[in-house]
PDB file of C-alpha atoms in Angstrom:
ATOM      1  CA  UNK J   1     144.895  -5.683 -69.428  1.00  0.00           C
ATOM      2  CA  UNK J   2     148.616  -4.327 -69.870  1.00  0.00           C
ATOM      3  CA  UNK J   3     151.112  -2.621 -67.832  1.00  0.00           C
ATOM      4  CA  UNK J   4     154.141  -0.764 -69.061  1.00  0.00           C
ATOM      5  CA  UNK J   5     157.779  -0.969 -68.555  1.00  0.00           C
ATOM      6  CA  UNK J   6     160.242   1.786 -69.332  1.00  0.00           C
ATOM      7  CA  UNK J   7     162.558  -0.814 -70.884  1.00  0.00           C
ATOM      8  CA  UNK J   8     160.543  -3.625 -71.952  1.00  0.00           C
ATOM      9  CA  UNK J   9     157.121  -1.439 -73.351  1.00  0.00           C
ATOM     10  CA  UNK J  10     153.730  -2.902 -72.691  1.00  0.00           C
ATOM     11  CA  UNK J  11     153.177  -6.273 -71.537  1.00  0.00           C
ATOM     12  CA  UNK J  12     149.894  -7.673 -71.963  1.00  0.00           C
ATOM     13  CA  UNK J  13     148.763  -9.784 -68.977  1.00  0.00           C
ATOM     14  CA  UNK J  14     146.218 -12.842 -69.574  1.00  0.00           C
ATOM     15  CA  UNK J  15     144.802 -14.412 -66.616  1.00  0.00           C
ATOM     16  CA  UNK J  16     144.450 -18.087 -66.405  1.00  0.00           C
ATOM     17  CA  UNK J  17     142.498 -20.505 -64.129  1.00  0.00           C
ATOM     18  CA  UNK J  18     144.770 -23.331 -64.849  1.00  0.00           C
ATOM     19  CA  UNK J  19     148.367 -21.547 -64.722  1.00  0.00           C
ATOM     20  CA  UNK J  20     150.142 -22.539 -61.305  1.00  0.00           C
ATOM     21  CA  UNK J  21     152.893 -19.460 -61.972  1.00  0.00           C
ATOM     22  CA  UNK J  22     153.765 -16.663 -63.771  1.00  0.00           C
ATOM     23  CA  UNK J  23     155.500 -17.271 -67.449  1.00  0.00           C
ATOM     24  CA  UNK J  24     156.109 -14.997 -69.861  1.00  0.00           C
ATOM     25  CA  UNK J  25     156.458 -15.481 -73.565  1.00  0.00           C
ATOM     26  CA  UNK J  26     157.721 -12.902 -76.850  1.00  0.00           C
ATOM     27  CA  UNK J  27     155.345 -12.846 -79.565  1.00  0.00           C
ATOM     28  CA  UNK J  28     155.013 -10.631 -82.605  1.00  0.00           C
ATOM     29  CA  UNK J  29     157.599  -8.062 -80.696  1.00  0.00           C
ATOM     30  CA  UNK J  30     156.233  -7.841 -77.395  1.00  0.00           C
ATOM     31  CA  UNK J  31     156.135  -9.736 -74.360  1.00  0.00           C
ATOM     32  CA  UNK J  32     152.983 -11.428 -72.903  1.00  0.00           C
ATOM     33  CA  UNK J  33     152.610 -12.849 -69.297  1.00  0.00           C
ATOM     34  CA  UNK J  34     150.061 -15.168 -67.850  1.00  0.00           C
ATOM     35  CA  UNK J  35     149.311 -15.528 -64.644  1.00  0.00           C
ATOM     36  CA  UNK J  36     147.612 -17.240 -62.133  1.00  0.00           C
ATOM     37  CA  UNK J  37     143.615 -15.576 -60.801  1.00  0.00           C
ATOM     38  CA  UNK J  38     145.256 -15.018 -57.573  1.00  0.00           C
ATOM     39  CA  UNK J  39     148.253 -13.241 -58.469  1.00  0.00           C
ATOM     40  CA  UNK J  40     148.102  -9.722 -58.163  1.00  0.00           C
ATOM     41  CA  UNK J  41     149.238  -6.404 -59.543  1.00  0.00           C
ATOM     42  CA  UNK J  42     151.682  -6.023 -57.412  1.00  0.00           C
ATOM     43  CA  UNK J  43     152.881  -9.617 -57.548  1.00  0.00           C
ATOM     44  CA  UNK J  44     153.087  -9.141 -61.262  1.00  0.00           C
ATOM     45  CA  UNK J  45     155.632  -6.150 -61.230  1.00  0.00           C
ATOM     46  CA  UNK J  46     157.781  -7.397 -58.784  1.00  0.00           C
ATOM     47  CA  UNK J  47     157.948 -10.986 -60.434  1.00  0.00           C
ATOM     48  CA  UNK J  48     158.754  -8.324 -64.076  1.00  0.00           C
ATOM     49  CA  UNK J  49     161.468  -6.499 -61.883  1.00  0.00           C
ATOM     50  CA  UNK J  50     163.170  -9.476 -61.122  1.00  0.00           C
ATOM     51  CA  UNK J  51     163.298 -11.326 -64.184  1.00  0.00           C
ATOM     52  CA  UNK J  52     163.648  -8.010 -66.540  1.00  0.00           C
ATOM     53  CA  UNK J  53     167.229  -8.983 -67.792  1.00  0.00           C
ATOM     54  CA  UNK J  54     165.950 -12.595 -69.040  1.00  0.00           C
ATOM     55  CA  UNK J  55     162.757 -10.798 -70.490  1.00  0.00           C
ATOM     56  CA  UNK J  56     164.908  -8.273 -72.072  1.00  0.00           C
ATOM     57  CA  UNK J  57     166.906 -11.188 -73.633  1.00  0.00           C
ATOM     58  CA  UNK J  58     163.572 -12.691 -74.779  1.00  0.00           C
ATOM     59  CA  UNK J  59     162.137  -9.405 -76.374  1.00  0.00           C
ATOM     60  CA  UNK J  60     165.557  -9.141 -78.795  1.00  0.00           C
ATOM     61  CA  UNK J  61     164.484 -12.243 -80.247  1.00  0.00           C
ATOM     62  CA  UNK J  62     161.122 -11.752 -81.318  1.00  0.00           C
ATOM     63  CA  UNK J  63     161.062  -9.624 -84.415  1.00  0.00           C
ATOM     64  CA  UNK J  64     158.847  -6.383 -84.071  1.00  0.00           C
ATOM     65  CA  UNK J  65     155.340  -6.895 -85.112  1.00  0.00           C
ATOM     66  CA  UNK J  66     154.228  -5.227 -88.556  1.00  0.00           C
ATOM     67  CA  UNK J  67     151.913  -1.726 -88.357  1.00  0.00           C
ATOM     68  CA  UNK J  68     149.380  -1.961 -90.943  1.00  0.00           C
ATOM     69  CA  UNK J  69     148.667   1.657 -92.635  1.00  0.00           C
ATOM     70  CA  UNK J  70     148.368   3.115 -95.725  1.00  0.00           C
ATOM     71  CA  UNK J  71     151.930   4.053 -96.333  1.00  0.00           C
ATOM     72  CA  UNK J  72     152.785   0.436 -95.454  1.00  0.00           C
ATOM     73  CA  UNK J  73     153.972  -2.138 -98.453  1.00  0.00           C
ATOM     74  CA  UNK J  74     152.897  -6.451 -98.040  1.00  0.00           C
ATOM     75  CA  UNK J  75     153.272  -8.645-100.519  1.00  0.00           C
ATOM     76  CA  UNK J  76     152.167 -12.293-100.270  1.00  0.00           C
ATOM     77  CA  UNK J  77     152.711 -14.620-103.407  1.00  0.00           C
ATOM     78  CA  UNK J  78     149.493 -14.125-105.513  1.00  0.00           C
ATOM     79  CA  UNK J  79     148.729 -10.663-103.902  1.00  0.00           C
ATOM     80  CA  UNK J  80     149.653  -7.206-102.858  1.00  0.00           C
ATOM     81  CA  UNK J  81     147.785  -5.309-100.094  1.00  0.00           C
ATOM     82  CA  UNK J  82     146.241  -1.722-100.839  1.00  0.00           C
ATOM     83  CA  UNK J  83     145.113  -0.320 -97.802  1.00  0.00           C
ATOM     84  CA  UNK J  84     142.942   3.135 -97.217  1.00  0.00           C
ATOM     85  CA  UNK J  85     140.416   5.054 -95.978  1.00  0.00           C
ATOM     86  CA  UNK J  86     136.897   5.767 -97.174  1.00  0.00           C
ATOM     87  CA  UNK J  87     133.856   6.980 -95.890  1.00  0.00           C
ATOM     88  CA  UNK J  88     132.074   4.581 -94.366  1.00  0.00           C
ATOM     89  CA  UNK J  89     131.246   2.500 -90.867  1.00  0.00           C
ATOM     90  CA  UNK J  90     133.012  -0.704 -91.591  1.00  0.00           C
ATOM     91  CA  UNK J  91     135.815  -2.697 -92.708  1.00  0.00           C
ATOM     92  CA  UNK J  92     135.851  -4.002 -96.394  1.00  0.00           C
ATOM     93  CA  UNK J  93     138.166  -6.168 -98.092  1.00  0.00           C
ATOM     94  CA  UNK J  94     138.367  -7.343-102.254  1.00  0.00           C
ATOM     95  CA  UNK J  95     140.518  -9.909-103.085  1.00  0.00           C
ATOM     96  CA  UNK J  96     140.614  -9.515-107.103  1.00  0.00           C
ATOM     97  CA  UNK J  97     143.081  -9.075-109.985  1.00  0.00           C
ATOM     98  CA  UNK J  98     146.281  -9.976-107.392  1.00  0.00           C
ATOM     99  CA  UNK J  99     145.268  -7.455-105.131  1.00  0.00           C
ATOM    100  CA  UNK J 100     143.500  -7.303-101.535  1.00  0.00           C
ATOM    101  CA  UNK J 101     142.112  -4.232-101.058  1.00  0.00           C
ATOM    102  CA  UNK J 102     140.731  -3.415 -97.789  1.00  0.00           C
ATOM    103  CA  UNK J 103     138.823  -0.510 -97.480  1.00  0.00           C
ATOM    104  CA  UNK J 104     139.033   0.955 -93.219  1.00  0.00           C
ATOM    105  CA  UNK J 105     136.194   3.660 -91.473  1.00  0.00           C
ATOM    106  CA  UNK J 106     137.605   6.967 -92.368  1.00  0.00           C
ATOM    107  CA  UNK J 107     139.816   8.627 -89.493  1.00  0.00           C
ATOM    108  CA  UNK J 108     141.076   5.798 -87.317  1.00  0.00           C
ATOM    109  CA  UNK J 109     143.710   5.753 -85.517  1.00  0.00           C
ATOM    110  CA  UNK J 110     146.435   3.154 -86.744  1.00  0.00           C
ATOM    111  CA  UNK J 111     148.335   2.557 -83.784  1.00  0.00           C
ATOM    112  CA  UNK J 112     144.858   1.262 -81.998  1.00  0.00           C
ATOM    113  CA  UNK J 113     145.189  -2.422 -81.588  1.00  0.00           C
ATOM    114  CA  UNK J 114     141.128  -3.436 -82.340  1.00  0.00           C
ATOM    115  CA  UNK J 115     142.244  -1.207 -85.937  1.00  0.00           C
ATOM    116  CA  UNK J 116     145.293  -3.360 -86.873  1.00  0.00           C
ATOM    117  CA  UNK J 117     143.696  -6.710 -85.516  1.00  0.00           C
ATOM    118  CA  UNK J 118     140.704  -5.836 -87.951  1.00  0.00           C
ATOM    119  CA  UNK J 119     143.260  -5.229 -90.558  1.00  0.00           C
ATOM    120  CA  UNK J 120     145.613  -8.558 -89.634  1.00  0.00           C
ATOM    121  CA  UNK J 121     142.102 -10.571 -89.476  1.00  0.00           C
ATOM    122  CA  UNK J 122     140.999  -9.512 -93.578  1.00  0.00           C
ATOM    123  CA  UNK J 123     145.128 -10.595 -94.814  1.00  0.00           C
ATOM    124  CA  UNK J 124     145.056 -14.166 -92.966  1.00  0.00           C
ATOM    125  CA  UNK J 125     141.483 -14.749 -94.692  1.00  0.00           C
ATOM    126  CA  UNK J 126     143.139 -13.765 -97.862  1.00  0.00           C
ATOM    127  CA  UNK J 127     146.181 -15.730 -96.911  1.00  0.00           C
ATOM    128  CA  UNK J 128     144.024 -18.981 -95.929  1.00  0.00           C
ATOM    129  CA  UNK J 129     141.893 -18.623 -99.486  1.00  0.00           C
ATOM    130  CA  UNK J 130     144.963 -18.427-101.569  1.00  0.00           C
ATOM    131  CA  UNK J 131     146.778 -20.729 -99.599  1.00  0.00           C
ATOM    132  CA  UNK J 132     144.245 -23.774-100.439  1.00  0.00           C
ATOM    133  CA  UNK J 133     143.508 -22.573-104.056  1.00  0.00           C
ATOM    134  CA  UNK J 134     147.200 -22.506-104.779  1.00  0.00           C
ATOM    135  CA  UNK J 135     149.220 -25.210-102.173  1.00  0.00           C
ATOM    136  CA  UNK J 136     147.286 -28.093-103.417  1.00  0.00           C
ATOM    137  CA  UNK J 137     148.144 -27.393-106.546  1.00  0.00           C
ATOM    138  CA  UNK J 138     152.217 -26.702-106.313  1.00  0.00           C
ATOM    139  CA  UNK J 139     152.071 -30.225-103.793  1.00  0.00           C
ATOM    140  CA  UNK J 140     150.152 -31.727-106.741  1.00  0.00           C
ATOM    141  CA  UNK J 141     152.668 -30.743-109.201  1.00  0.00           C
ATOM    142  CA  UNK J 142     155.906 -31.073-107.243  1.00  0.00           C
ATOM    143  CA  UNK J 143     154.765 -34.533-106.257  1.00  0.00           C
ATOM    144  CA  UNK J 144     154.517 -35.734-109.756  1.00  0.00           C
ATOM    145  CA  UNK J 145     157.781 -33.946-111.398  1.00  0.00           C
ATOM    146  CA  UNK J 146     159.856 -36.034-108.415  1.00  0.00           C
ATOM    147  CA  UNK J 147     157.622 -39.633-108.267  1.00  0.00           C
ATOM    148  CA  UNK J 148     156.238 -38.950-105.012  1.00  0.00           C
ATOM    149  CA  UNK J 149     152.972 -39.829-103.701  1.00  0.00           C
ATOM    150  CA  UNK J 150     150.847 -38.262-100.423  1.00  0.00           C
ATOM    151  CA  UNK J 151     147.276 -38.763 -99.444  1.00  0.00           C
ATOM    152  CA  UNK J 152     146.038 -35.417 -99.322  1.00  0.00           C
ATOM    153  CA  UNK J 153     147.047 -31.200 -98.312  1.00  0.00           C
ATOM    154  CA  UNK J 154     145.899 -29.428 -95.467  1.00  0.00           C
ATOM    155  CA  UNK J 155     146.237 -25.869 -94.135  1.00  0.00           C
ATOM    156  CA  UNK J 156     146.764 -24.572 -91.298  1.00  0.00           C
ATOM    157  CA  UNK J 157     148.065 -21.354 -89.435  1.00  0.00           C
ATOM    158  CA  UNK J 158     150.753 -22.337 -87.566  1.00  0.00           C
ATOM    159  CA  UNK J 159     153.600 -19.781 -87.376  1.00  0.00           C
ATOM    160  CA  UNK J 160     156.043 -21.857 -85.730  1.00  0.00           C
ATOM    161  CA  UNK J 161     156.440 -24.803 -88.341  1.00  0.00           C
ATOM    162  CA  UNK J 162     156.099 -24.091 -92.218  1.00  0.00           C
ATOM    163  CA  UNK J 163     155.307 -27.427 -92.488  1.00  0.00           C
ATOM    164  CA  UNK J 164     154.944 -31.181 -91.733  1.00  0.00           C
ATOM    165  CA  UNK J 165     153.903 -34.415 -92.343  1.00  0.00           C
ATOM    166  CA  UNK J 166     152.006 -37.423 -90.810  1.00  0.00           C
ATOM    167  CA  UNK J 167     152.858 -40.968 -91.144  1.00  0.00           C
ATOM    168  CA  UNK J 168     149.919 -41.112 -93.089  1.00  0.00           C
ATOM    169  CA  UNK J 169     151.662 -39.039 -96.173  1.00  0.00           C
ATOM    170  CA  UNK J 170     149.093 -36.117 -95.420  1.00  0.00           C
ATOM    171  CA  UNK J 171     150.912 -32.527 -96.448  1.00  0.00           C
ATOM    172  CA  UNK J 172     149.874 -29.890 -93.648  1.00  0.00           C
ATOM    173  CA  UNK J 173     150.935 -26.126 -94.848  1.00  0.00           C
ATOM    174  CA  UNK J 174     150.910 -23.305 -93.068  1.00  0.00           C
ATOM    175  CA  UNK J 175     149.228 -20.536 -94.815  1.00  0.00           C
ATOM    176  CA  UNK J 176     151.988 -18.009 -93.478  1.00  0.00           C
ATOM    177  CA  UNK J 177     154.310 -19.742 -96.395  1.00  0.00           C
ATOM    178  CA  UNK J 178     152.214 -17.153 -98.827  1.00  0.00           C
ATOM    179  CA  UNK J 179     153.991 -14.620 -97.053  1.00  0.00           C
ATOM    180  CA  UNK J 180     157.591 -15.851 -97.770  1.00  0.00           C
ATOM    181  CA  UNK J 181     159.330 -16.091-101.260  1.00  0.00           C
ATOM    182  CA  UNK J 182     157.897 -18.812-103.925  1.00  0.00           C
ATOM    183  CA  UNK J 183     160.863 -20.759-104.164  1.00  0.00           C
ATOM    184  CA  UNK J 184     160.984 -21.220-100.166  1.00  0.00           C
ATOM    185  CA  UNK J 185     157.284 -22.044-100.064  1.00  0.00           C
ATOM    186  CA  UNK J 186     158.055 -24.946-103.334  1.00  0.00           C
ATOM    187  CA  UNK J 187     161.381 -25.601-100.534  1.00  0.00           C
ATOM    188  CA  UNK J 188     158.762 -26.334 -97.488  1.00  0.00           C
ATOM    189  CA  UNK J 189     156.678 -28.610-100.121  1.00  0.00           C
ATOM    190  CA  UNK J 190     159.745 -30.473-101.091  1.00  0.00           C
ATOM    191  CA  UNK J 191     161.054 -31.109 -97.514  1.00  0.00           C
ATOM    192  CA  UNK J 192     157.219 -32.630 -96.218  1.00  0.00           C
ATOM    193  CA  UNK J 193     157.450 -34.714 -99.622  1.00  0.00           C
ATOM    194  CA  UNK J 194     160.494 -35.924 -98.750  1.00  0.00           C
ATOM    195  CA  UNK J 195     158.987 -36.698 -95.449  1.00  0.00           C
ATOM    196  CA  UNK J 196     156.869 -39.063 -97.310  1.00  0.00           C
ATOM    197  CA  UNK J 197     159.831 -41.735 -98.009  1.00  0.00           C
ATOM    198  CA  UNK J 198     162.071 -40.649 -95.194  1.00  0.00           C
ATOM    199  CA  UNK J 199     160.116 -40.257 -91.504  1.00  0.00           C
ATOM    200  CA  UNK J 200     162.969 -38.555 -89.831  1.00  0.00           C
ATOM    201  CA  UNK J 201     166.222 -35.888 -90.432  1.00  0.00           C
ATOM    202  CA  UNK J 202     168.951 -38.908 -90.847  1.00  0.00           C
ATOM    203  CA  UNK J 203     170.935 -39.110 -93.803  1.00  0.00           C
ATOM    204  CA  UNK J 204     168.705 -40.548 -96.490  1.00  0.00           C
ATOM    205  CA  UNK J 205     166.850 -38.295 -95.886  1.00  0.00           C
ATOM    206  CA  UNK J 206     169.325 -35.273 -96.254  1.00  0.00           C
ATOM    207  CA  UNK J 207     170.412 -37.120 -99.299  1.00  0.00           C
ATOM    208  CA  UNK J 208     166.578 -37.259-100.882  1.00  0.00           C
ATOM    209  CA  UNK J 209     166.217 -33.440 -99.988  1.00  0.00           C
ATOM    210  CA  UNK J 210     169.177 -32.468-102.250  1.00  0.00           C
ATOM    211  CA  UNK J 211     168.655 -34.768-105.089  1.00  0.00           C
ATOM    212  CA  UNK J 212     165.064 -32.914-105.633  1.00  0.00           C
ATOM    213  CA  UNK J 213     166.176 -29.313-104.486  1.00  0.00           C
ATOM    214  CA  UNK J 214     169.141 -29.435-107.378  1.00  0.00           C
ATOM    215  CA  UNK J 215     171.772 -29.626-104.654  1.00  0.00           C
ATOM    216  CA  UNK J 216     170.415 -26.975-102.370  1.00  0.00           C
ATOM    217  CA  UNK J 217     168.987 -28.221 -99.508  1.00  0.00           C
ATOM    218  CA  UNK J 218     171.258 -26.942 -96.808  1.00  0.00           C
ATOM    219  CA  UNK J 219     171.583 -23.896 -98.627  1.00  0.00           C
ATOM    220  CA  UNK J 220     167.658 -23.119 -98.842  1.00  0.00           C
ATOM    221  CA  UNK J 221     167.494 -24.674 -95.502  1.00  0.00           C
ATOM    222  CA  UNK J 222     169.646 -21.598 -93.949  1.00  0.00           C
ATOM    223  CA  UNK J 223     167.629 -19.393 -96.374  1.00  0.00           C
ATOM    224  CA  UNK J 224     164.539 -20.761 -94.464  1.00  0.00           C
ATOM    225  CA  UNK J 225     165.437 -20.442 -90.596  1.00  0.00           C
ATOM    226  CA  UNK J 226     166.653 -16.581 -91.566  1.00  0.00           C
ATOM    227  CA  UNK J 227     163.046 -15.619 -91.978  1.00  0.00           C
ATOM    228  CA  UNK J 228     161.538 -14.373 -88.811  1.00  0.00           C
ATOM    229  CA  UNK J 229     157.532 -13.443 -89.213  1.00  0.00           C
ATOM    230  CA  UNK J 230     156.916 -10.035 -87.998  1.00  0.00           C
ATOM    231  CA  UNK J 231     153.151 -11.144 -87.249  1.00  0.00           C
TER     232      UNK J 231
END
């Protein structure tokens, strides 16, 4: 369910047995508010009224979420997206030669959200295939060329955190690093590896981090925090 605001667009409302209040979170552009079963309609837009200039605030920071169509140009590291129409029932996607094609029912409408969640669903099972054909790889490599070691890669879909890694020495990735330039994604590898000697952001660490990024590491560091996903 959604209502709309004249300044803050459509909010989508989730209903939730175990919320005790109302909170309201940006994601991918818009805003989306959970609420308790017992809260209302009403209750809803008056608790939006009063908090619009905080939700406004909060709807600034969340970059505007990508529309998928024909006309629209994605890149990920090992492939680029051609998107169309074709006469048929379904959705198909192709993932050959560095390109995902994905073939949508002819006539649909492209602002419909089931259309660009279909759409969004075929790239992240691209992005997830690539991601553990190539990652392990790159960790593989990168590990060797510097003399570290790590027990094993994982990937995951996290869009908050490019990266981490356990006390173990396991590498997690998120797949959404296909989506950002190659030498930020080798960055992200670097940093976890790093991880693997220094546990924590203190000095040796810092000091690890630019030995193996040729002096860089606060530099790429920036690089990496200016890159919002439009997801």
């Amino acid at each position: 369910m959604e209502i709309w605001d004249e300044d803050l667009g459509e909010i989508k409302l989730i209903k939730s047995n175990r919320a005790q209040q109302i909170t309201v979170r940006a994601k991918n552009g818009a805003l989306q508010l959970t609420h308790p079963h017992f809260v209302g309609l009403g209750a809803i837009e008056a608790a939006v009224r009063e908090m619009k200039p905080r939700l406004l605030k909060l709807k600034e920071k969340s970059p505007p979420q990508l529309i998928f169509t024909p006309q629209t140009e994605f890149n990920a590291i090992s492939f680029q997206l051609d998107l169309r129409e074709n006469t048929c029932d379904n959705y198909y996607m192709k993932l050959k030669s560095g390109v995902l094609s994905i073939t949508c029912p002819a006539n649909c409408n492209f602002e419909d959200s089931e259309v660009q969640s279909n759409i969004r669903n075929a790239i992240e099972k691209a992005l997830r295939f690539e991601a553990k054909r190539l990652f392990p790889q790159k960790v593989k490599e990168l590990a060797q060329a510097h003399g570290f070691t790590y027990s094993d890669v994982k990937i995951n879909k996290s869009r908050t955190r490019w990266g981490s890694c356990s006390s173990k020495k396991s590498i997690n990735l998120s797949y959404f690093c296909m989506m950002i330039p190659e030498h930020l994604t080798d960055f992200v590898i670097l940093h976890e590896l790093c991880h693997t000697i220094e546990m924590n952001h203190g000095d040796r660490f810092w000091k690890l981090l630019d030995k193996v990024s040729a002096g860089r590491a606060k530099a790429l560091t920036q690089e990496l925090k200016s890159i919002k996903l439009n997801w």
